[in-house]
């Protein structure tokens, strides 16, 4: 650090970029690789606070920024160089640690030692936690496939044994004015048009510029689900049930349920993203997501505008599209990491020859 060649390396790469520098001795930096990396967040904060020129350091893995308060006599480039060196050091250690677990990661596998004491404990525990979380999240799509199979089989059995009408008549006995209002509110939460506008709004909103990838795929998921549902309704052309007078306006075709299909895509994808950002709350997030999706499907049965097979088929078709969207998200994420790995390996060669 400090050699002309290394300083040139810092200027040429985009690992660290100062974004808020109005107050002397206080700056916010955008750190490439910090987004969604709790391990790097902890490592950065720990290493920065060890330096005497740093009085406060707070990293945010959801925005990819790190706020640093330092002695005013030091320049912004000095702090950027310090952060850059910590990031490079972290990635070398991450490469070595993850490489022993047969996991792909970016970085070189140079034979360097870990820092001692608390830094080592923080780094190791954070990386292991991140590995465990990623393994669990990578299994999500494969765990949903049996659910699709069960929904398809359930739909077929309900249709073969002609159970749709009897189930709706049983549900009709639950009707009260209060429950009618509650179900109208729940069914509104699953309205395809409302969810489409919401997902497209998030996709183009500047508030989600740091989560552009997820927001864009959410918009694609919403549009795709609605288009697929419209095509399927036209193809099957199944009439809606008319067992009693409807208290809500609906279209002509019934199969599959648009509310069920679109809600499982939009809310399911949103729940997946939230579970990745807040892994400690993932069971609550998944639980509430499933409850909301199930409530929307039941509201369509309660209101008498869908057969049960419409709802189960909508869930099955939506789940297939949801799995596809999750795989697209994760594939794009892996591709981006592979590009970062290539860039980092090139930078590491230059760094090694300059120190």
Short mmCIF file of C-alpha atoms in Angstrom, two decimals, residues 112-266:
data_model
loop_
_atom_site.label_atom_id
_atom_site.label_comp_id
_atom_site.label_asym_id
_atom_site.label_seq_id
_atom_site.Cartn_x
_atom_site.Cartn_y
_atom_site.Cartn_z
CA UNK A 112 -1.58 -16.17 3.45
CA UNK A 113 -2.32 -16.35 7.15
CA UNK A 114 -5.41 -15.22 8.97
CA UNK A 115 -5.28 -12.29 11.29
CA UNK A 116 -5.37 -13.40 14.88
CA UNK A 117 -7.69 -12.87 17.81
CA UNK A 118 -11.19 -11.49 17.37
CA UNK A 119 -10.83 -10.80 13.64
CA UNK A 120 -10.32 -14.45 12.90
CA UNK A 121 -13.35 -15.50 14.95
CA UNK A 122 -15.55 -12.86 13.34
CA UNK A 123 -14.39 -13.77 9.86
CA UNK A 124 -14.72 -17.54 10.28
CA UNK A 125 -18.14 -17.44 11.94
CA UNK A 126 -19.50 -14.97 9.39
CA UNK A 127 -18.29 -16.97 6.41
CA UNK A 128 -19.62 -20.26 7.83
CA UNK A 129 -22.97 -18.59 8.54
CA UNK A 130 -23.12 -17.29 4.99
CA UNK A 131 -22.26 -20.73 3.56
CA UNK A 132 -25.02 -22.35 5.61
CA UNK A 133 -27.60 -19.75 4.58
CA UNK A 134 -26.67 -20.03 0.89
CA UNK A 135 -26.97 -23.81 0.97
CA UNK A 136 -30.46 -23.55 2.48
CA UNK A 137 -31.57 -20.95 -0.05
CA UNK A 138 -30.19 -22.95 -2.99
CA UNK A 139 -32.40 -25.87 -1.94
CA UNK A 140 -35.60 -23.82 -2.08
CA UNK A 141 -36.40 -24.44 -5.75
CA UNK A 142 -35.84 -28.20 -5.47
CA UNK A 143 -38.04 -28.34 -2.36
CA UNK A 144 -40.91 -26.70 -4.25
CA UNK A 145 -41.00 -29.32 -7.02
CA UNK A 146 -42.75 -31.98 -4.85
CA UNK A 147 -45.32 -29.34 -3.92
CA UNK A 148 -46.08 -28.79 -7.61
CA UNK A 149 -46.49 -32.53 -8.08
CA UNK A 150 -48.86 -32.76 -5.09
CA UNK A 151 -50.97 -29.85 -6.38
CA UNK A 152 -51.25 -31.40 -9.85
CA UNK A 153 -52.26 -34.78 -8.40
CA UNK A 154 -54.73 -33.13 -6.03
CA UNK A 155 -56.32 -31.18 -8.87
CA UNK A 156 -56.68 -34.34 -10.95
CA UNK A 157 -58.30 -36.27 -8.08
CA UNK A 158 -60.74 -33.47 -7.31
CA UNK A 159 -61.77 -33.33 -10.95
CA UNK A 160 -62.06 -37.08 -11.43
CA UNK A 161 -64.25 -37.55 -8.33
CA UNK A 162 -66.27 -34.39 -9.08
CA UNK A 163 -65.75 -32.87 -5.61
CA UNK A 164 -65.75 -29.20 -6.66
CA UNK A 165 -69.44 -28.48 -6.22
CA UNK A 166 -69.80 -30.22 -2.86
CA UNK A 167 -66.82 -28.32 -1.41
CA UNK A 168 -68.19 -24.95 -2.54
CA UNK A 169 -71.59 -25.68 -1.02
CA UNK A 170 -69.94 -26.54 2.29
CA UNK A 171 -67.97 -23.28 2.25
CA UNK A 172 -71.15 -21.34 1.41
CA UNK A 173 -72.54 -22.29 4.83
CA UNK A 174 -69.81 -20.12 6.43
CA UNK A 175 -71.18 -16.90 4.93
CA UNK A 176 -71.93 -13.93 7.22
CA UNK A 177 -71.90 -10.19 6.39
CA UNK A 178 -68.72 -9.67 8.44
CA UNK A 179 -66.92 -12.57 6.78
CA UNK A 180 -68.05 -11.31 3.39
CA UNK A 181 -66.28 -7.99 4.00
CA UNK A 182 -63.15 -9.72 5.30
CA UNK A 183 -62.95 -12.00 2.27
CA UNK A 184 -63.46 -9.07 -0.10
CA UNK A 185 -60.49 -7.36 1.52
CA UNK A 186 -58.33 -10.48 1.29
CA UNK A 187 -59.25 -11.11 -2.33
CA UNK A 188 -58.28 -7.52 -3.17
CA UNK A 189 -54.74 -8.28 -1.95
CA UNK A 190 -54.56 -10.97 -4.64
CA UNK A 191 -55.99 -8.92 -7.49
CA UNK A 192 -53.65 -9.52 -10.47
CA UNK A 193 -53.91 -5.93 -11.72
CA UNK A 194 -53.05 -4.49 -8.29
CA UNK A 195 -50.06 -6.80 -7.93
CA UNK A 196 -48.90 -6.13 -11.49
CA UNK A 197 -48.90 -2.36 -10.93
CA UNK A 198 -47.08 -2.84 -7.61
CA UNK A 199 -44.40 -5.11 -9.07
CA UNK A 200 -43.81 -2.89 -12.11
CA UNK A 201 -43.69 0.16 -9.82
CA UNK A 202 -40.96 -1.48 -7.75
CA UNK A 203 -39.09 -2.48 -10.90
CA UNK A 204 -38.79 1.12 -12.14
CA UNK A 205 -38.69 2.93 -8.79
CA UNK A 206 -35.45 4.84 -8.06
CA UNK A 207 -35.86 3.83 -4.40
CA UNK A 208 -34.83 0.31 -5.39
CA UNK A 209 -31.88 1.25 -7.60
CA UNK A 210 -29.52 -0.70 -5.30
CA UNK A 211 -31.79 -3.73 -5.70
CA UNK A 212 -32.41 -3.27 -9.40
CA UNK A 213 -31.77 -6.92 -10.24
CA UNK A 214 -34.40 -8.28 -7.84
CA UNK A 215 -36.92 -5.54 -8.67
CA UNK A 216 -36.57 -6.14 -12.43
CA UNK A 217 -37.08 -9.88 -12.12
CA UNK A 218 -40.07 -9.24 -9.83
CA UNK A 219 -41.61 -7.11 -12.59
CA UNK A 220 -40.91 -9.82 -15.17
CA UNK A 221 -42.42 -12.43 -12.83
CA UNK A 222 -45.63 -10.41 -12.46
CA UNK A 223 -46.07 -9.71 -16.17
CA UNK A 224 -45.24 -13.31 -17.09
CA UNK A 225 -47.68 -14.77 -14.56
CA UNK A 226 -50.58 -12.64 -15.81
CA UNK A 227 -49.86 -13.38 -19.48
CA UNK A 228 -49.59 -17.11 -18.82
CA UNK A 229 -52.82 -17.07 -16.82
CA UNK A 230 -54.71 -15.25 -19.59
CA UNK A 231 -53.46 -17.72 -22.19
CA UNK A 232 -54.44 -20.71 -20.05
CA UNK A 233 -57.91 -19.30 -19.37
CA UNK A 234 -58.51 -18.79 -23.07
CA UNK A 235 -57.22 -22.27 -23.87
CA UNK A 236 -59.33 -24.13 -21.28
CA UNK A 237 -62.37 -21.82 -21.45
CA UNK A 238 -63.93 -23.19 -18.27
CA UNK A 239 -67.04 -21.41 -17.00
CA UNK A 240 -67.16 -20.01 -13.48
CA UNK A 241 -69.36 -21.61 -10.82
CA UNK A 242 -72.86 -20.13 -10.49
CA UNK A 243 -74.11 -21.80 -7.33
CA UNK A 244 -75.21 -18.49 -5.76
CA UNK A 245 -75.21 -14.80 -6.60
CA UNK A 246 -71.73 -13.31 -6.65
CA UNK A 247 -71.01 -10.20 -4.57
CA UNK A 248 -67.98 -9.31 -6.72
CA UNK A 249 -67.55 -8.66 -10.43
CA UNK A 250 -65.51 -11.30 -12.25
CA UNK A 251 -64.55 -12.23 -15.80
CA UNK A 252 -65.92 -15.06 -17.87
CA UNK A 253 -63.29 -17.80 -17.63
CA UNK A 254 -62.40 -19.65 -14.47
CA UNK A 255 -59.49 -22.09 -14.98
CA UNK A 256 -56.93 -21.55 -13.56
CA UNK A 257 -57.46 -18.94 -10.85
CA UNK A 258 -55.59 -15.73 -11.65
CA UNK A 259 -55.60 -14.64 -8.02
CA UNK A 260 -54.03 -17.93 -6.91
CA UNK A 261 -51.47 -18.04 -9.73
CA UNK A 262 -50.30 -14.43 -9.59
CA UNK A 263 -50.29 -14.21 -5.78
CA UNK A 264 -48.04 -17.26 -5.40
CA UNK A 265 -45.61 -15.73 -7.92
CA UNK A 266 -45.51 -12.17 -6.58
#
